[in-house]
Coordinates of C-alpha atoms and ligand atoms in Angstrom, one line a residue:
M15 CA 16.2 -111.7 235.6
L16 CA 15.0 -115.4 235.7
W17 CA 16.4 -116.6 232.3
E18 CA 19.5 -118.4 231.1
Q19 CA 21.3 -118.8 227.8
A20 CA 20.4 -121.9 225.8
Q21 CA 22.0 -123.5 222.7
G22 CA 22.3 -121.5 219.5
K23 CA 22.1 -118.1 221.1
K24 CA 18.6 -118.8 222.4
A25 CA 17.3 -117.5 225.7
Q26 CA 15.3 -119.7 228.1
C27 CA 13.0 -117.5 230.1
F28 CA 11.6 -119.0 233.3
L29 CA 9.8 -116.0 234.7
C30 CA 6.3 -117.3 233.8
A31 CA 4.8 -120.7 233.1
H32 CA 5.0 -120.2 229.3
R33 CA 8.8 -120.8 229.8
C34 CA 9.5 -119.3 226.3
L35 CA 12.6 -120.5 224.5
I36 CA 13.4 -117.4 222.6
P37 CA 15.5 -117.3 219.4
D38 CA 18.0 -114.5 218.8
G39 CA 16.2 -111.3 217.7
K40 CA 12.7 -112.5 218.9
A41 CA 10.5 -111.6 221.9
G42 CA 8.7 -113.9 224.2
I43 CA 4.9 -114.3 224.3
C44 CA 4.6 -111.3 226.6
A45 CA 6.2 -109.1 223.9
V46 CA 8.3 -107.3 226.5
R47 CA 11.3 -109.6 226.9
R48 CA 13.6 -109.7 223.8
N49 CA 16.6 -111.8 223.0
I50 CA 19.3 -109.6 221.5
A51 CA 22.4 -111.5 220.5
G52 CA 21.8 -114.2 223.1
V53 CA 21.0 -111.9 226.0
L54 CA 17.4 -111.5 227.3
Y55 CA 16.4 -107.9 227.8
S56 CA 13.4 -106.4 229.6
L57 CA 12.0 -103.7 227.3
N58 CA 9.5 -102.2 229.7
Y59 CA 11.6 -101.5 232.8
D60 CA 11.6 -97.7 232.1
K61 CA 8.1 -97.5 230.5
V62 CA 5.7 -96.8 233.3
V63 CA 2.2 -96.2 231.9
S64 CA 0.3 -95.7 235.1
A65 CA 1.2 -94.4 238.5
N66 CA -1.7 -93.4 240.8
P67 CA -2.9 -93.9 244.4
D68 CA -5.9 -96.3 244.6
P69 CA -7.9 -97.7 247.5
I70 CA -6.5 -101.1 248.3
E71 CA -10.1 -102.3 248.1
K72 CA -9.9 -101.7 244.3
K73 CA -7.3 -104.4 243.8
P74 CA -9.3 -106.1 245.3
L75 CA -7.6 -106.9 248.7
F76 CA -10.2 -106.8 251.5
H77 CA -8.1 -108.4 254.3
F78 CA -5.0 -106.4 253.8
Q79 CA -4.6 -102.9 255.3
P80 CA -8.3 -102.1 254.8
G81 CA -9.1 -98.4 254.1
S82 CA -5.5 -97.7 253.0
K83 CA -4.2 -96.3 249.7
S84 CA -1.9 -98.2 247.5
F85 CA 0.3 -96.5 244.9
S86 CA -0.5 -98.4 241.7
I87 CA 1.9 -98.8 238.8
A88 CA 1.9 -100.7 235.5
T89 CA 3.9 -101.1 232.4
M90 CA 2.7 -102.3 229.0
G91 CA 2.4 -106.0 227.9
C92 CA 0.9 -109.2 229.2
N93 CA 1.6 -112.9 229.0
F94 CA -2.2 -113.7 228.6
R95 CA -4.5 -112.8 225.7
C96 CA -7.9 -112.5 227.5
E97 CA -10.6 -111.6 225.1
F98 CA -12.5 -109.8 227.9
C99 CA -9.5 -107.8 229.3
Q100 CA -10.5 -104.6 231.1
N101 CA -7.2 -102.9 230.5
W102 CA -6.5 -104.1 226.9
Q103 CA -5.2 -100.7 225.8
I104 CA -2.1 -101.1 228.0
S105 CA -1.9 -104.9 228.2
Q106 CA -2.5 -106.0 224.6
A107 CA -1.7 -103.0 222.4
V108 CA 2.1 -103.6 222.5
V109 CA 1.4 -107.3 221.5
E110 CA -0.7 -106.1 218.6
T111 CA 1.4 -103.2 217.4
G112 CA 4.9 -103.7 218.9
E113 CA 4.9 -100.1 220.1
F114 CA 5.6 -99.1 223.6
A115 CA 4.3 -96.2 225.6
G116 CA 5.2 -95.1 229.0
E117 CA 7.8 -93.0 230.7
A118 CA 11.0 -93.6 232.7
I119 CA 10.1 -93.3 236.4
S120 CA 12.8 -94.6 238.7
P121 CA 12.0 -96.8 241.7
E122 CA 13.1 -93.9 243.9
Q123 CA 10.6 -91.6 242.3
I124 CA 7.8 -94.2 242.6
V125 CA 8.6 -94.9 246.3
N126 CA 8.7 -91.1 247.0
A127 CA 5.4 -90.5 245.2
A128 CA 3.8 -93.3 247.2
I129 CA 5.0 -91.9 250.5
Q130 CA 4.0 -88.3 249.6
S131 CA 0.5 -89.4 248.6
G132 CA -0.1 -91.1 251.9
C133 CA 0.0 -94.7 250.5
K134 CA 0.8 -97.7 252.7
S135 CA 1.8 -99.9 249.9
I136 CA 2.8 -100.1 246.2
A137 CA 0.5 -102.2 244.0
Y138 CA 1.9 -103.7 240.8
T139 CA -1.3 -104.0 238.8
Y140 CA -3.5 -103.1 235.8
T141 CA -1.3 -105.3 233.5
E142 CA 0.5 -108.5 234.6
P143 CA 3.2 -107.6 237.1
T144 CA 5.2 -110.7 236.5
I145 CA 6.3 -109.4 233.2
F146 CA 7.7 -106.3 234.8
M147 CA 9.4 -108.2 237.6
E148 CA 12.7 -106.3 237.3
L149 CA 11.0 -102.9 238.0
A150 CA 8.8 -104.5 240.6
S151 CA 11.7 -106.1 242.4
D152 CA 13.8 -102.9 242.5
C153 CA 10.8 -100.9 243.6
G154 CA 9.6 -103.5 246.1
K155 CA 13.0 -103.8 247.9
L156 CA 13.2 -100.0 248.2
A157 CA 9.6 -99.7 249.3
K158 CA 10.2 -102.3 252.1
Q159 CA 13.2 -100.3 253.3
N160 CA 10.9 -97.3 253.6
G161 CA 8.2 -99.1 255.5
L162 CA 5.8 -99.7 252.6
K163 CA 4.2 -103.0 251.7
N164 CA 4.1 -104.5 248.2
V165 CA 1.1 -106.1 246.5
F166 CA 0.6 -107.9 243.2
V167 CA -2.6 -108.2 241.2
S168 CA -1.8 -111.1 239.0
N169 CA -3.0 -113.8 236.7
G170 CA -1.0 -116.3 238.8
Y171 CA 1.2 -117.5 235.9
Q172 CA 4.5 -117.1 237.8
T173 CA 6.9 -120.0 238.0
K174 CA 7.9 -121.2 241.5
E175 CA 11.3 -119.7 240.8
A176 CA 9.6 -116.3 240.3
I177 CA 7.5 -116.6 243.4
D178 CA 10.5 -117.5 245.5
F179 CA 12.4 -114.6 243.9
A180 CA 9.7 -112.1 245.0
A181 CA 8.8 -113.7 248.4
D182 CA 11.2 -111.6 250.4
W183 CA 9.5 -108.3 249.5
L184 CA 6.1 -109.2 248.3
D185 CA 3.4 -109.0 251.0
A186 CA 0.1 -109.7 249.3
I187 CA -1.3 -110.9 246.0
N188 CA -4.7 -111.2 244.4
V189 CA -4.6 -114.0 241.9
D190 CA -7.2 -114.3 239.2
L191 CA -8.6 -117.7 239.1
K192 CA -10.5 -117.1 235.9
A193 CA -12.3 -120.4 235.6
F194 CA -11.9 -124.0 236.5
S195 CA -11.5 -125.5 233.0
E196 CA -8.4 -125.9 230.8
D197 CA -10.7 -125.3 227.8
Y198 CA -11.6 -121.8 229.1
Y199 CA -8.0 -120.8 229.7
R200 CA -6.8 -122.1 226.3
R201 CA -9.7 -120.6 224.3
L202 CA -10.2 -117.3 226.0
C203 CA -6.8 -116.5 227.5
K204 CA -4.3 -118.5 225.4
A205 CA -2.9 -120.0 228.6
K206 CA -3.3 -123.1 230.9
L207 CA -5.2 -123.5 234.1
Q208 CA -2.8 -125.9 235.9
P209 CA 0.0 -123.4 236.5
V210 CA -2.4 -121.0 238.1
L211 CA -3.7 -123.7 240.5
D212 CA 0.0 -124.5 241.3
T213 CA 0.7 -120.9 242.1
I214 CA -2.3 -120.5 244.4
E215 CA -1.4 -123.7 246.3
Y216 CA 2.3 -122.9 246.5
I217 CA 1.7 -119.3 247.8
A218 CA -0.8 -120.5 250.4
K219 CA 1.3 -123.4 251.7
N220 CA 4.9 -122.2 251.2
T221 CA 5.1 -118.5 251.6
N222 CA 4.1 -115.7 254.0
I223 CA 2.4 -113.8 251.2
W224 CA -1.2 -112.9 252.0
L225 CA -3.5 -114.4 249.3
E226 CA -6.9 -113.4 247.9
T227 CA -8.4 -114.7 244.7
T228 CA -10.8 -113.3 242.1
T229 CA -13.1 -114.9 239.6
L230 CA -14.8 -112.9 236.9
L231 CA -18.1 -114.6 236.1
L232 CA -18.7 -114.8 232.3
P233 CA -22.3 -115.9 231.5
D234 CA -22.4 -119.5 230.1
E235 CA -18.6 -119.7 230.1
N236 CA -17.5 -120.3 233.7
D237 CA -20.6 -120.0 235.8
S238 CA -22.1 -123.5 235.9
E239 CA -22.9 -124.8 239.3
E240 CA -20.7 -127.9 238.8
E241 CA -17.6 -125.8 237.7
L242 CA -18.0 -123.3 240.5
K243 CA -18.3 -126.1 243.1
R244 CA -15.1 -127.6 241.9
L245 CA -13.4 -124.2 241.9
A246 CA -14.6 -123.5 245.5
D247 CA -13.6 -127.0 246.7
F248 CA -10.1 -126.4 245.2
L249 CA -9.7 -123.2 247.1
V250 CA -10.9 -124.7 250.4
T251 CA -8.8 -127.8 250.2
K252 CA -5.6 -126.6 248.5
A253 CA -5.3 -123.0 249.8
G254 CA -7.6 -123.0 252.9
P255 CA -10.9 -121.5 254.1
D256 CA -9.3 -118.3 255.4
F257 CA -8.2 -116.9 252.1
P258 CA -10.9 -114.6 250.6
W259 CA -12.6 -115.3 247.3
H260 CA -13.9 -112.4 245.2
I261 CA -16.6 -113.0 242.6
S262 CA -16.7 -110.2 240.1
R263 CA -19.5 -109.1 237.8
F264 CA -18.6 -109.0 234.1
Y265 CA -19.4 -106.2 231.7
P266 CA -18.9 -106.7 227.9
Q267 CA -15.6 -105.2 226.6
Y268 CA -12.6 -105.6 224.3
K269 CA -13.2 -108.6 222.0
Y270 CA -15.8 -110.1 224.2
T271 CA -18.9 -108.0 223.5
D272 CA -21.4 -110.7 222.3
S273 CA -22.5 -111.3 225.9
V274 CA -24.7 -109.8 228.6
P275 CA -23.4 -108.6 231.9
T276 CA -23.4 -111.3 234.6
P277 CA -26.9 -111.6 235.9
P278 CA -27.2 -110.8 239.6
A279 CA -28.7 -114.3 240.3
S280 CA -25.6 -116.0 239.0
L281 CA -23.4 -113.9 241.3
Q282 CA -25.6 -114.7 244.2
R283 CA -25.5 -118.5 243.4
A284 CA -21.7 -118.4 243.1
Y285 CA -21.6 -116.6 246.5
E286 CA -23.7 -119.4 248.1
I287 CA -21.6 -122.1 246.5
G288 CA -18.4 -120.5 248.0
K289 CA -20.0 -120.3 251.4
Q290 CA -21.3 -123.9 251.3
A291 CA -17.9 -125.2 250.2
G292 CA -16.6 -123.8 253.5
L293 CA -14.9 -120.5 252.4
R294 CA -15.1 -118.1 255.3
Y295 CA -14.9 -114.9 253.3
V296 CA -16.7 -114.6 250.0
Y297 CA -17.3 -111.2 248.3
L298 CA -19.2 -109.9 245.3
G299 CA -17.5 -107.2 243.2
N300 CA -18.7 -104.7 240.6
V301 CA -22.1 -104.8 242.3
P302 CA -22.7 -101.3 243.8
G303 CA -24.6 -101.4 247.0
S304 CA -24.2 -105.1 247.6
K305 CA -24.1 -106.3 251.2
Q306 CA -21.7 -109.0 250.1
E307 CA -19.0 -106.4 249.9
N308 CA -18.9 -106.4 253.7
T309 CA -16.8 -108.6 256.0
F310 CA -18.8 -110.8 258.3
C311 CA -17.4 -112.9 261.2
Y312 CA -17.4 -116.5 259.9
K313 CA -18.3 -117.7 263.3
C314 CA -21.1 -115.5 264.7
G315 CA -22.1 -113.5 261.5
H316 CA -21.3 -110.1 263.1
T317 CA -20.6 -107.3 260.5
L318 CA -17.0 -106.5 260.9
I319 CA -16.1 -104.2 258.0
E320 CA -18.7 -102.2 256.2
R321 CA -17.8 -101.1 252.7
I322 CA -19.5 -98.7 250.3
G323 CA -17.9 -99.3 246.9
Y324 CA -14.1 -98.9 247.5
N325 CA -14.6 -97.0 250.8
V326 CA -14.4 -98.5 254.2
A327 CA -17.3 -97.1 256.2
S328 CA -16.5 -98.9 259.5
N329 CA -14.0 -101.5 260.7
K330 CA -14.7 -103.2 264.0
I331 CA -11.8 -105.8 263.9
K332 CA -9.7 -105.4 267.0
N333 CA -6.4 -107.2 267.4
S334 CA -7.4 -109.4 264.4
T335 CA -10.5 -110.7 266.3
C336 CA -14.2 -110.3 266.2
P337 CA -15.3 -108.0 269.0
D338 CA -18.5 -110.0 269.5
C339 CA -17.3 -113.6 269.8
G340 CA -13.5 -113.3 269.8
A341 CA -13.0 -115.4 266.6
Q342 CA -9.7 -114.9 264.9
I343 CA -10.2 -113.1 261.6
A344 CA -7.5 -113.9 259.1
G345 CA -5.7 -111.1 257.3
R346 CA -3.0 -108.4 257.7
W347 CA -4.9 -105.8 259.6
Ligands
SF4_427 S1 7.7 -113.7 231.0 FE1 7.4 -113.4 228.7 S2 9.3 -114.3 227.8 FE2 9.2 -115.0 229.9 S3 8.2 -117.0 229.8 FE3 6.6 -115.5 230.2 S4 5.8 -114.9 228.2 FE4 7.7 -115.9 227.9

C-alpha cells in the first residue's frame, strides 16, 4: 500500500516521510518493505511479535476510553533509529540482523482475541505502526465493523497520504514529539523534526482522530527551558490547548546508557512550562505516585480522574463535563 513504480524497476514508497526510492532487490529504511522485481512487498504482514491486552493508560491515552483495555499488537521493524528505544529488541533487531521473528495471526484472530479479552480497542504499538500499515488497516476495518476502536502509538512520521488512508478507521493516536530541535532528531533518531510537526498539526486540524502527544525528557538533550517553551507553544498554537501532553521520565537503555534518569525537578519544570503555555491537560509519566497523573478540570481545578499507575481509581466526568463547574472536558469518554 502507498507506493508506486518508478523508473528502472524502482519503487517509490510514500507511507512515511522518508519517502524511500527503493532499487530492485533492496529494502527501505524500515527494513520491512522490499522491492522485488519492481513490486514493493510488506515483509511483516504475517509476523506479529506481540499480542496482549493492555490498559489504554499505558499507551498513554488518558482522554480516550479511560479505564478500558486495548488489545496491543506489533510487528518488527522501525523507520527511526532512536538510541534510547525502549523496545529495541523488536524495533531495531531486524534492521541490524535482517532476521524476522513473529507469527502469522490473521486480522480475524486478532479482533476475536480483542473481543474475548474484554478490550474496547486495538492498539498498534510497541514498534512504529506506520510500517505495518497493511496489517493495521485490515485489522482496523474489521475491528470497526465489530464495534472496537483503533489507536496508534506512533512517532508521527506518516505522510499526509498515510494519515488520510487511515482516517476512516483510526480513532486515536499518541504521537511522540521527542524534542523540538532538528539536531536532536537527526543525531539521536536518524529522522527529521518537521514531518512530525506537520503530522500533529494535520491530525489536529483536518481529521477526527483524537490526539495526545508524548515527550520523553532526556537530561541535557531536550529539557532546556527555552526548547520546552517552544515545544509547548507549538502544541497550543498549532494543535490546540485541549489535546493532552504527556511528559515522560527517561531511564537509560539500549545505546543510550551514559546518562542519568530524568531528575524529578526537570519533569516538574516541564509540567509548569506546559501549563503556563496554556495547555489544559499536562501529565507526568513513569513517575509512580505522582499527582500529575490525574486529570484536573482546567477551569476550576476539580480532580476528575484519579489514576494510580495505569489504573483508574475514580472517574467523575459525566457527559464530557466537570460535575463541579460544568466545563466541557475534551476527549472521547
Ligand atoms: S515506510 Fe519504510 S520504505 Fe516506506 S518510506 Fe518509510 S522507511 Fe521508507
